[in-house]
PDB file of C-alpha atoms in Angstrom:
ATOM      1  CA  MET A 294     -13.381 -31.976  11.166  1.00  0.00           C
ATOM      2  CA  ALA A 295     -12.649 -32.076   7.449  1.00  0.00           C
ATOM      3  CA  GLU A 296      -9.139 -33.298   6.791  1.00  0.00           C
ATOM      4  CA  LEU A 297      -6.591 -30.823   5.418  1.00  0.00           C
ATOM      5  CA  LYS A 298      -4.178 -32.036   2.748  1.00  0.00           C
ATOM      6  CA  PRO A 299      -0.427 -31.486   3.213  1.00  0.00           C
ATOM      7  CA  CYS A 300       1.077 -28.256   1.901  1.00  0.00           C
ATOM      8  CA  PRO A 301       1.325 -28.381  -1.923  1.00  0.00           C
ATOM      9  CA  PHE A 302       4.620 -26.454  -1.788  1.00  0.00           C
ATOM     10  CA  CYS A 303       6.682 -28.033   1.010  1.00  0.00           C
ATOM     11  CA  GLY A 304       4.671 -31.165   1.934  1.00  0.00           C
ATOM     12  CA  CYS A 305       4.259 -30.167   5.594  1.00  0.00           C
ATOM     13  CA  LYS A 306       1.250 -31.723   7.334  1.00  0.00           C
ATOM     14  CA  SER A 307       0.987 -28.984   9.992  1.00  0.00           C
ATOM     15  CA  ILE A 308      -1.768 -26.773   8.611  1.00  0.00           C
ATOM     16  CA  ARG A 309      -3.542 -24.170  10.733  1.00  0.00           C
ATOM     17  CA  LEU A 310      -6.977 -22.670  10.197  1.00  0.00           C
ATOM     18  CA  ASN A 311      -6.861 -18.966  11.055  1.00  0.00           C
ATOM     19  CA  ALA A 312     -10.016 -17.278  12.305  1.00  0.00           C
ATOM     20  CA  TYR A 313     -10.665 -13.581  11.723  1.00  0.00           C
ATOM     21  CA  GLY A 314     -13.448 -11.559  13.320  1.00  0.00           C
ATOM     22  CA  PHE A 315     -17.038 -12.005  12.151  1.00  0.00           C
ATOM     23  CA  GLY A 316     -16.612 -15.217  10.146  1.00  0.00           C
ATOM     24  CA  GLY A 317     -13.334 -14.838   8.268  1.00  0.00           C
ATOM     25  CA  TRP A 318     -11.114 -17.902   7.790  1.00  0.00           C
ATOM     26  CA  SER A 319      -7.911 -18.910   5.991  1.00  0.00           C
ATOM     27  CA  ALA A 320      -5.644 -21.977   5.965  1.00  0.00           C
ATOM     28  CA  GLU A 321      -1.881 -21.635   6.469  1.00  0.00           C
ATOM     29  CA  CYS A 322       1.143 -23.953   6.351  1.00  0.00           C
ATOM     30  CA  LEU A 323       3.167 -23.736   9.565  1.00  0.00           C
ATOM     31  CA  SER A 324       6.412 -24.548   7.762  1.00  0.00           C
ATOM     32  CA  CYS A 325       6.568 -22.303   4.676  1.00  0.00           C
ATOM     33  CA  TYR A 326       3.701 -19.975   5.735  1.00  0.00           C
ATOM     34  CA  ILE A 327       1.846 -20.095   2.421  1.00  0.00           C
ATOM     35  CA  GLU A 328      -1.762 -19.111   3.073  1.00  0.00           C
ATOM     36  CA  THR A 329      -5.092 -19.137   1.256  1.00  0.00           C
ATOM     37  CA  SER A 330      -7.118 -16.009   0.760  1.00  0.00           C
ATOM     38  CA  GLN A 331      -9.499 -15.076   3.556  1.00  0.00           C
ATOM     39  CA  TYR A 332     -12.975 -16.530   3.102  1.00  0.00           C
ATOM     40  CA  TRP A 333     -15.899 -14.853   4.829  1.00  0.00           C
ATOM     41  CA  GLY A 334     -19.252 -16.170   5.948  1.00  0.00           C
ATOM     42  CA  SER A 335     -20.630 -16.577   9.440  1.00  0.00           C
ATOM     43  CA  GLN A 336     -23.642 -18.641   8.359  1.00  0.00           C
ATOM     44  CA  THR A 337     -23.482 -22.190   9.786  1.00  0.00           C
ATOM     45  CA  VAL A 338     -23.475 -24.998   7.213  1.00  0.00           C
ATOM     46  CA  VAL A 339     -22.864 -28.753   7.425  1.00  0.00           C
ATOM     47  CA  PHE A 340     -19.608 -29.865   5.770  1.00  0.00           C
ATOM     48  CA  ASP A 341     -18.346 -33.461   5.993  1.00  0.00           C
ATOM     49  CA  GLY A 342     -21.021 -34.126   8.613  1.00  0.00           C
ATOM     50  CA  GLU A 343     -19.897 -31.275  10.884  1.00  0.00           C
ATOM     51  CA  PRO A 344     -21.573 -27.904  11.445  1.00  0.00           C
ATOM     52  CA  MET A 345     -19.159 -25.059  10.698  1.00  0.00           C
ATOM     53  CA  GLN A 346     -19.100 -21.496   9.458  1.00  0.00           C
ATOM     54  CA  LEU A 347     -19.360 -21.032   5.703  1.00  0.00           C
ATOM     55  CA  GLY A 348     -16.037 -19.135   5.615  1.00  0.00           C
ATOM     56  CA  LYS A 349     -14.233 -22.030   7.328  1.00  0.00           C
ATOM     57  CA  LYS A 350     -15.711 -24.509   4.865  1.00  0.00           C
ATOM     58  CA  GLU A 351     -14.550 -22.400   1.911  1.00  0.00           C
ATOM     59  CA  ALA A 352     -11.026 -22.017   3.349  1.00  0.00           C
ATOM     60  CA  ILE A 353     -10.753 -25.820   3.756  1.00  0.00           C
ATOM     61  CA  LYS A 354     -12.015 -26.408   0.223  1.00  0.00           C
ATOM     62  CA  ALA A 355      -9.538 -23.839  -1.164  1.00  0.00           C
ATOM     63  CA  TRP A 356      -6.619 -25.395   0.726  1.00  0.00           C
ATOM     64  CA  ASN A 357      -7.471 -28.917  -0.428  1.00  0.00           C
ATOM     65  CA  ARG A 358      -7.984 -27.967  -4.096  1.00  0.00           C
ATOM     66  CA  ARG A 359      -5.144 -29.049  -6.392  1.00  0.00           C
ATOM     67  CA  THR A 360      -4.514 -28.258 -10.062  1.00  0.00           C
ATOM     68  CA  ASN A 361      -4.912 -31.917 -11.053  1.00  0.00           C
ATOM     69  CA  ASP A 362      -8.367 -32.152  -9.430  1.00  0.00           C
ATOM     70  CA  GLU A 363     -11.087 -32.695 -12.014  1.00  0.00           C
ATOM     71  CA  THR A 364     -13.311 -30.214 -10.187  1.00  0.00           C
ATOM     72  CA  SER A 365     -10.751 -27.376 -10.190  1.00  0.00           C
ATOM     73  CA  ILE A 366     -11.675 -24.252 -12.073  1.00  0.00           C
TER      74      ILE A 366
END
């Protein structure tokens, strides 16, 4: 599975991917409980060599994005 970065707020490495019905996903820190938006998409895509739902892929990408990333918008 794609690796999740530590929490950008508290540094915790315990990050949970939350699944919602019909392809909804978010990522959440288990220490300070900061959470990404919910990302939706039940279509299966390949991300980091692993098949997963599009919503899960987008939640992982959102969690791992940092303001100093060159690819951030």
